Tab-separated table of C-alpha atoms in Angstrom:
chain	number	residue	atom	x	y	z
A	1	MET	CA	2.008	2.840	-18.263
A	2	ALA	CA	2.660	5.509	-15.659
A	3	GLY	CA	3.611	4.398	-12.170
A	4	ARG	CA	1.418	5.275	-9.254
A	5	LYS	CA	2.487	8.416	-7.410
A	6	LEU	CA	2.803	7.661	-3.724
A	7	LYS	CA	3.012	9.522	-0.438
A	8	ILE	CA	6.065	8.107	1.342
A	9	LEU	CA	6.981	8.802	4.963
A	10	VAL	CA	10.698	8.695	5.845
A	11	ALA	CA	11.063	8.586	9.631
A	12	GLY	CA	13.144	7.249	12.508
A	13	GLY	CA	15.486	8.521	15.171
A	14	VAL	CA	19.096	8.924	16.253
A	15	ASP	CA	20.724	9.702	19.580
A	16	THR	CA	23.633	12.069	19.051
A	17	LYS	CA	24.534	11.791	22.749
A	18	ASP	CA	24.829	7.993	22.710
A	19	GLU	CA	25.708	6.712	19.253
A	20	ARG	CA	26.347	3.228	20.667
A	21	ALA	CA	22.576	2.721	20.577
A	22	LEU	CA	22.739	2.348	16.764
A	23	ALA	CA	24.914	0.272	14.442
A	24	ARG	CA	26.170	3.349	12.544
A	25	PRO	CA	26.945	6.951	13.531
A	26	ALA	CA	23.974	9.303	13.710
A	27	ALA	CA	25.373	11.332	10.801
A	28	ASP	CA	25.285	8.238	8.577
A	29	VAL	CA	21.651	7.507	9.427
A	30	CYS	CA	20.692	11.088	8.605
A	31	ARG	CA	22.707	10.961	5.390
A	32	PHE	CA	20.871	7.867	4.237
A	33	ALA	CA	17.519	9.437	5.173
A	34	ALA	CA	18.494	12.298	2.864
A	35	GLU	CA	19.315	9.819	0.068
A	36	VAL	CA	15.880	8.195	0.392
A	37	ALA	CA	14.156	11.590	0.455
A	38	ARG	CA	15.964	12.658	-2.727
A	39	GLU	CA	14.919	9.414	-4.400
A	40	VAL	CA	11.295	9.881	-3.338
A	41	ILE	CA	11.260	13.281	-5.054
A	42	LYS	CA	13.270	12.067	-8.064
A	43	GLN	CA	10.700	9.342	-8.750
A	44	GLY	CA	7.832	11.828	-8.625
A	45	HIS	CA	6.383	10.911	-5.245
A	46	THR	CA	5.376	13.073	-2.263
A	47	LEU	CA	7.600	13.131	0.830
A	48	LEU	CA	5.825	13.056	4.205
A	49	ASN	CA	7.705	14.300	7.254
A	50	GLY	CA	7.239	14.409	11.011
A	51	CYS	CA	9.130	17.659	11.679
A	52	ARG	CA	10.455	16.330	15.021
A	53	THR	CA	13.837	14.595	14.731
A	54	ASP	CA	17.276	15.026	13.159
A	55	ILE	CA	16.227	12.432	10.564
A	56	ASP	CA	13.145	14.530	9.778
A	57	ALA	CA	15.294	17.622	9.322
A	58	SER	CA	17.799	15.836	7.062
A	59	ALA	CA	15.091	14.239	4.915
A	60	ALA	CA	13.134	17.482	4.539
A	61	ALA	CA	16.231	19.498	3.601
A	62	ALA	CA	17.241	16.935	0.972
A	63	GLY	CA	13.716	16.737	-0.424
A	64	HIS	CA	13.538	20.513	-0.627
A	65	GLU	CA	16.898	20.712	-2.409
A	66	ALA	CA	15.788	18.038	-4.896
A	67	LEU	CA	12.602	19.949	-5.677
A	68	LEU	CA	14.542	23.192	-6.186
A	69	ALA	CA	17.002	21.373	-8.453
A	70	ALA	CA	14.056	20.107	-10.504
A	71	LYS	CA	12.836	23.732	-10.783
A	72	ALA	CA	9.604	22.921	-8.943
A	73	SER	CA	7.282	25.841	-8.337
A	74	HIS	CA	6.485	27.078	-4.847
A	75	ASP	CA	3.077	25.394	-5.026
A	76	GLU	CA	4.590	22.085	-6.142
A	77	ILE	CA	7.107	22.187	-3.301
A	78	ARG	CA	4.264	22.648	-0.828
A	79	ARG	CA	2.314	19.775	-2.395
A	80	ARG	CA	5.186	17.311	-2.522
A	81	LEU	CA	6.896	18.031	0.800
A	82	VAL	CA	4.202	17.708	3.450
A	83	CYS	CA	5.080	17.959	7.138
A	84	TYR	CA	3.134	17.731	10.401
A	85	VAL	CA	4.231	18.709	13.886
A	86	ASN	CA	2.440	17.962	17.165
A	87	GLN	CA	0.432	20.710	18.813
A	88	GLY	CA	2.641	22.843	21.050
A	89	MET	CA	5.882	21.533	19.542
A	90	THR	CA	8.385	23.685	17.649
A	91	PRO	CA	9.104	22.231	14.183
A	92	VAL	CA	12.733	21.260	13.551
A	93	HIS	CA	12.573	22.762	10.042
A	94	HIS	CA	10.353	24.909	7.821
A	95	HIS	CA	10.670	23.198	4.441
A	96	GLY	CA	7.581	22.577	2.322
A	97	SER	CA	4.158	22.667	3.972
A	98	VAL	CA	4.525	22.577	7.769
A	99	MET	CA	1.169	22.016	9.456
A	100	GLU	CA	-0.003	21.489	12.988
A	101	SER	CA	-1.205	17.991	13.767
A	102	GLU	CA	-4.625	17.609	15.326
A	103	LEU	CA	-2.886	15.492	17.980
A	104	VAL	CA	-0.882	16.693	20.976
A	105	ASP	CA	1.201	13.518	20.766
A	106	TRP	CA	1.290	10.363	18.666
A	107	GLU	CA	1.020	7.905	21.536
A	108	LEU	CA	-1.127	4.781	21.183
A	109	GLY	CA	-2.646	5.224	24.629
A	110	GLY	CA	-4.760	8.300	23.909
A	111	PRO	CA	-8.531	8.700	24.378
A	112	GLY	CA	-9.211	7.679	20.777
A	113	LEU	CA	-7.536	5.584	18.102
A	114	THR	CA	-6.628	8.492	15.825
A	115	SER	CA	-3.468	7.840	13.880
A	116	PRO	CA	-0.917	10.566	13.110
A	117	GLU	CA	-1.538	12.321	9.795
A	118	ILE	CA	1.877	11.304	8.457
A	119	ILE	CA	0.866	7.647	8.892
A	120	HIS	CA	-2.757	8.029	7.821
A	121	TYR	CA	-1.894	9.761	4.547
A	122	ALA	CA	1.149	7.610	3.772
A	123	ASP	CA	1.103	4.904	1.128
A	124	ALA	CA	4.346	3.486	2.536
A	125	VAL	CA	6.459	4.056	5.669
A	126	VAL	CA	10.285	3.944	5.591
A	127	LEU	CA	11.922	3.606	9.024
A	128	LEU	CA	15.586	4.136	9.980
A	129	GLY	CA	17.313	3.582	13.319
A	130	GLY	CA	15.045	4.824	16.067
A	131	PHE	CA	13.856	3.901	19.501
A	132	ARG	CA	10.459	3.929	21.220
A	133	GLY	CA	8.959	6.439	18.799
A	134	THR	CA	9.923	4.264	15.826
A	135	TYR	CA	8.181	1.246	17.353
A	136	ARG	CA	5.151	3.489	17.796
A	137	ALA	CA	5.266	4.584	14.145
A	138	ALA	CA	5.440	0.945	13.044
A	139	ASN	CA	2.455	0.008	15.192
A	140	TRP	CA	0.390	2.895	13.815
A	141	ALA	CA	1.340	1.741	10.314
A	142	ARG	CA	0.204	-1.794	11.147
A	143	ILE	CA	-3.113	-0.496	12.454
A	144	GLU	CA	-3.566	1.511	9.248
A	145	ARG	CA	-2.307	-1.439	7.154
A	146	LYS	CA	0.421	0.611	5.523
A	147	PRO	CA	3.533	-1.089	4.070
A	148	ILE	CA	6.509	-0.808	6.423
A	149	LEU	CA	10.041	-0.678	5.000
A	150	ALA	CA	12.354	-0.811	7.999
A	151	LEU	CA	16.070	-0.955	7.199
A	152	SER	CA	18.210	-3.125	9.438
A	153	LEU	CA	21.507	-1.537	8.275
A	154	PHE	CA	21.583	1.134	10.993
A	155	GLY	CA	20.354	-1.008	13.883
A	156	GLY	CA	17.972	0.411	16.474
A	157	ALA	CA	14.239	-0.215	16.507
A	158	ALA	CA	14.112	-0.386	12.701
A	159	LYS	CA	16.287	-3.514	12.682
A	160	GLU	CA	13.911	-5.362	14.997
A	161	ILE	CA	10.888	-4.104	13.040
A	162	CYS	CA	12.517	-5.346	9.819
A	163	LEU	CA	12.873	-8.843	11.286
A	164	GLU	CA	9.210	-8.885	12.339
A	165	GLU	CA	7.890	-7.557	9.022
A	166	ALA	CA	9.939	-10.066	7.020
A	167	LYS	CA	8.012	-12.877	8.748
A	168	ARG	CA	4.664	-11.640	7.440
A	169	VAL	CA	5.498	-9.892	4.181
A	170	GLU	CA	4.082	-12.586	1.898
A	171	SER	CA	0.763	-12.801	3.743
A	172	VAL	CA	0.187	-9.063	4.213
A	173	TYR	CA	1.509	-7.116	1.252
A	174	GLY	CA	0.201	-7.141	-2.294
A	175	GLY	CA	2.145	-6.729	-5.499
A	176	GLY	CA	3.803	-10.152	-5.404
A	177	VAL	CA	6.540	-9.126	-2.952
A	178	THR	CA	8.272	-12.156	-1.467
A	179	LYS	CA	10.231	-12.447	1.749
A	180	GLN	CA	13.400	-12.692	-0.336
A	181	ASP	CA	12.482	-9.471	-2.204
A	182	TYR	CA	11.947	-7.720	1.121
A	183	GLU	CA	15.115	-8.943	2.782
A	184	SER	CA	17.360	-8.379	-0.258
A	185	VAL	CA	16.744	-4.644	0.103
A	186	LEU	CA	15.972	-4.024	3.753
A	187	LYS	CA	18.618	-6.348	5.180
A	188	SER	CA	21.248	-5.194	2.692
A	189	LEU	CA	24.705	-4.215	3.942
A	190	SER	CA	25.493	-2.295	0.756
A	191	ASP	CA	27.711	0.780	0.954
A	192	ASP	CA	26.202	2.106	-2.286
A	193	TRP	CA	23.621	4.215	-0.520
A	194	PRO	CA	22.145	6.031	-3.537
A	195	ALA	CA	21.476	2.637	-5.158
A	196	LEU	CA	20.042	1.240	-1.913
A	197	ALA	CA	17.800	4.291	-1.549
A	198	ALA	CA	16.491	3.757	-5.097
A	199	GLN	CA	15.858	0.070	-4.348
A	200	THR	CA	13.985	1.050	-1.182
A	201	VAL	CA	11.656	3.430	-3.027
A	202	ASN	CA	11.122	0.886	-5.816
A	203	LEU	CA	10.200	-1.727	-3.222
A	204	ALA	CA	7.774	0.736	-1.617
A	205	GLU	CA	6.047	1.095	-4.989
A	206	ARG	CA	5.678	-2.678	-5.301
A	207	MET	CA	4.404	-3.093	-1.752
A	208	ALA	CA	1.908	-0.228	-1.985
A	209	THR	CA	0.538	-1.002	-5.442
A	210	SER	CA	-1.081	-4.391	-5.877
A	211	ARG	CA	-1.419	-5.901	-9.355
A	212	GLU	CA	-3.839	-8.564	-8.162
A	213	VAL	CA	-7.592	-8.564	-8.780
A	214	PHE	CA	-9.616	-10.991	-6.704
A	215	VAL	CA	-12.484	-12.599	-8.618
A	216	ILE	CA	-15.518	-13.799	-6.663
A	217	MET	CA	-17.784	-16.196	-8.561
A	218	SER	CA	-19.530	-19.533	-8.400
A	219	PHE	CA	-17.314	-22.614	-8.427
A	220	ALA	CA	-19.754	-24.320	-10.821
A	221	GLU	CA	-18.042	-25.956	-13.795
A	222	SER	CA	-20.024	-24.535	-16.698
A	223	PRO	CA	-18.954	-23.048	-20.054
A	224	GLN	CA	-20.566	-19.676	-19.289
A	225	TYR	CA	-18.524	-19.219	-16.110
A	226	LYS	CA	-15.344	-20.253	-17.879
A	227	ASP	CA	-16.070	-17.658	-20.586
A	228	LEU	CA	-16.892	-15.081	-17.918
A	229	TYR	CA	-13.571	-15.646	-16.152
A	230	VAL	CA	-11.688	-15.373	-19.460
A	231	ALA	CA	-13.433	-12.043	-20.201
A	232	VAL	CA	-12.586	-10.699	-16.739
A	233	THR	CA	-8.968	-11.819	-17.107
A	234	LYS	CA	-8.615	-10.112	-20.495
A	235	ALA	CA	-10.136	-6.848	-19.261
A	236	CYS	CA	-7.787	-6.800	-16.250
A	237	THR	CA	-4.726	-7.584	-18.380
A	238	GLN	CA	-5.287	-4.440	-20.459
A	239	PHE	CA	-4.259	-2.365	-17.431
A	240	GLY	CA	-1.520	-4.569	-16.012
A	241	TYR	CA	-3.680	-6.362	-13.447
A	242	ILE	CA	-3.712	-10.113	-12.817
A	243	ALA	CA	-7.122	-11.684	-12.182
A	244	GLN	CA	-7.096	-14.508	-9.649
A	245	ARG	CA	-9.681	-16.634	-7.881
A	246	VAL	CA	-9.471	-19.323	-5.244
A	247	ASP	CA	-10.428	-22.736	-6.586
A	248	GLU	CA	-12.277	-25.336	-4.553
A	249	SER	CA	-9.918	-27.893	-6.032
A	250	ASN	CA	-6.954	-26.337	-4.182
A	251	ASP	CA	-5.650	-29.304	-2.186
A	252	HIS	CA	-2.454	-27.675	-0.916
A	253	LYS	CA	-3.723	-24.806	1.229
A	254	ARG	CA	-6.705	-24.112	3.445
A	255	ILE	CA	-9.187	-22.208	1.329
A	256	ILE	CA	-10.458	-19.621	3.860
A	257	PRO	CA	-7.000	-18.125	4.636
A	258	GLU	CA	-6.332	-18.014	0.892
A	259	ILE	CA	-9.568	-16.100	0.302
A	260	VAL	CA	-8.755	-13.628	3.080
A	261	ARG	CA	-5.232	-13.164	1.711
A	262	GLY	CA	-6.534	-12.713	-1.828
A	263	VAL	CA	-9.094	-10.084	-0.871
A	264	ARG	CA	-6.696	-8.221	1.430
A	265	GLN	CA	-3.972	-8.003	-1.230
A	266	ALA	CA	-6.277	-7.160	-4.128
A	267	ALA	CA	-6.182	-3.807	-5.883
A	268	PHE	CA	-9.933	-4.279	-6.360
A	269	VAL	CA	-12.509	-7.081	-6.537
A	270	VAL	CA	-14.779	-8.347	-9.325
A	271	ALA	CA	-17.800	-10.204	-7.916
A	272	ASP	CA	-20.278	-12.179	-10.019
A	273	VAL	CA	-23.613	-12.488	-8.180
A	274	THR	CA	-25.512	-14.460	-10.808
A	275	GLU	CA	-26.030	-17.289	-8.329
A	276	ALA	CA	-26.948	-16.652	-4.712
A	277	LYS	CA	-24.163	-18.881	-3.422
A	278	ALA	CA	-23.055	-18.717	0.199
A	279	ASN	CA	-19.364	-18.482	-0.739
A	280	VAL	CA	-20.039	-15.608	-3.143
A	281	TYR	CA	-21.859	-13.480	-0.577
A	282	TRP	CA	-19.409	-14.332	2.204
A	283	GLU	CA	-16.494	-13.175	0.037
A	284	LEU	CA	-18.447	-10.104	-1.094
A	285	GLY	CA	-19.082	-9.154	2.544
A	286	LEU	CA	-15.396	-9.676	3.320
A	287	ALA	CA	-14.408	-7.350	0.470
A	288	ASN	CA	-16.824	-4.654	1.630
A	289	GLY	CA	-15.586	-5.022	5.193
A	290	MET	CA	-12.032	-4.411	3.972
A	291	ASP	CA	-13.188	-1.286	2.064
A	292	LYS	CA	-12.198	-2.769	-1.284
A	293	HIS	CA	-13.486	-1.272	-4.512
A	294	VAL	CA	-15.924	-3.914	-5.827
A	295	ILE	CA	-17.188	-4.232	-9.401
A	296	MET	CA	-20.356	-6.328	-9.237
A	297	VAL	CA	-21.386	-8.285	-12.345
A	298	ALA	CA	-24.219	-10.713	-13.144
A	299	ARG	CA	-25.860	-12.513	-16.041
A	300	LYS	CA	-28.518	-10.428	-17.782
A	301	GLY	CA	-31.923	-11.097	-16.244
A	302	THR	CA	-30.575	-12.033	-12.797
A	303	LYS	CA	-32.959	-11.048	-9.992
A	304	LEU	CA	-30.822	-9.529	-7.270
A	305	PRO	CA	-31.608	-9.781	-3.533
A	306	PHE	CA	-32.660	-6.572	-1.811
A	307	ASP	CA	-29.360	-6.026	0.019
A	308	VAL	CA	-27.393	-5.593	-3.234
A	309	ASN	CA	-30.241	-4.421	-5.446
A	310	ASP	CA	-29.209	-0.752	-5.121
A	311	VAL	CA	-25.556	-1.428	-6.019
A	312	PRO	CA	-24.518	-0.694	-9.636
A	313	VAL	CA	-24.196	-4.021	-11.467
A	314	LEU	CA	-22.607	-4.694	-14.852
A	315	PHE	CA	-24.750	-7.313	-16.604
A	316	TRP	CA	-23.276	-9.796	-19.060
A	317	GLU	CA	-24.729	-11.693	-21.999
A	318	SER	CA	-22.392	-11.154	-24.941
A	319	PHE	CA	-18.920	-11.630	-23.524
A	320	SER	CA	-17.239	-9.394	-26.111
A	321	GLU	CA	-19.507	-6.503	-25.156
A	322	PHE	CA	-19.133	-7.321	-21.469
A	323	GLU	CA	-15.336	-7.343	-21.705
A	324	SER	CA	-15.387	-3.887	-23.294
A	325	ALA	CA	-17.776	-2.489	-20.664
A	326	LEU	CA	-15.757	-4.034	-17.818
A	327	ALA	CA	-12.543	-2.579	-19.242
A	328	LYS	CA	-14.073	0.906	-19.006
A	329	ARG	CA	-14.873	0.339	-15.327
A	330	ILE	CA	-11.362	-0.937	-14.688
A	331	GLU	CA	-9.872	2.002	-16.561
A	332	ARG	CA	-11.392	4.397	-14.014
A	333	ILE	CA	-9.889	2.424	-11.141
A	334	ALA	CA	-6.557	2.177	-12.965
A	335	SER	CA	-6.520	5.945	-13.436
A	336	GLN	CA	-6.965	6.450	-9.685
A	337	GLN	CA	-4.159	3.981	-8.969
A	338	GLY	CA	-1.778	5.426	-11.564
A	339	ARG	CA	-2.009	2.471	-13.981
A	340	ALA	CA	-3.840	4.134	-16.858
A	341	GLY	CA	-2.020	5.422	-19.889
């Protein structure tokens, strides 16, 4: 199974005039940014770059060198090293594709809530050191719901961001990443920087690629729904996904937050609309509101209400045939997410 190819932003800041502002010398922060950039390229991902700071310059140069070492073509270098610079600003380097941002600045207080391209297109955001601009990058990433990997090792804004993100990692990020997983990498004091860079990129993959599938269906205890859930689970398993649903019998946690968490973290949603249950349509609306890919299913012969009647529905009767048909739908999603094969 091939891993999903991501777009990873490596960003942050250093102050060469006042190195006391960070926990390590500016040269060390830039050197580690270069290690992460090399690892991004080594693992087949795309490196995004802001073209503004010393960290940007170090990361871009290392990414470019890694692509040349891998004998990448000119076109591949331009595809996998993508950089944006604000309008009117001189780029700090010219590696890869250097493009002008549609924004004059990346402040949050502008006339519209338009996020910087390097955040919008990113699947994960790695932050090092930094000051006000790094807080801004983290806030844009939160608005865009992008995984934030802020390393505390070098101090600065990234250390404080790391502490904040660790508090919410289990409720926000998919892929089964725990607080301990997060902190073991991003709070590490390791001096083996190539290994730490590899761990950082591996963690980005886990945070950006959910394995969970949220299943919406009636809570009714009937053999047909049990068989339906088994068929859905089997079809998901073929592509490395884990089907999960929230049970009414869950006595340990409040059910609504669990539903919201499950939908938010899901790679996609399977919704059975055989019965016009309030919980089913509430969860379906939640999934649509979160822009989740939804596969709608129903028992053959189900009369659908007008507001979902024009949505493609996979009907079930024979569960063996249904499982096969559902697997084909999932295969298309898996291909888009880099799980097919």
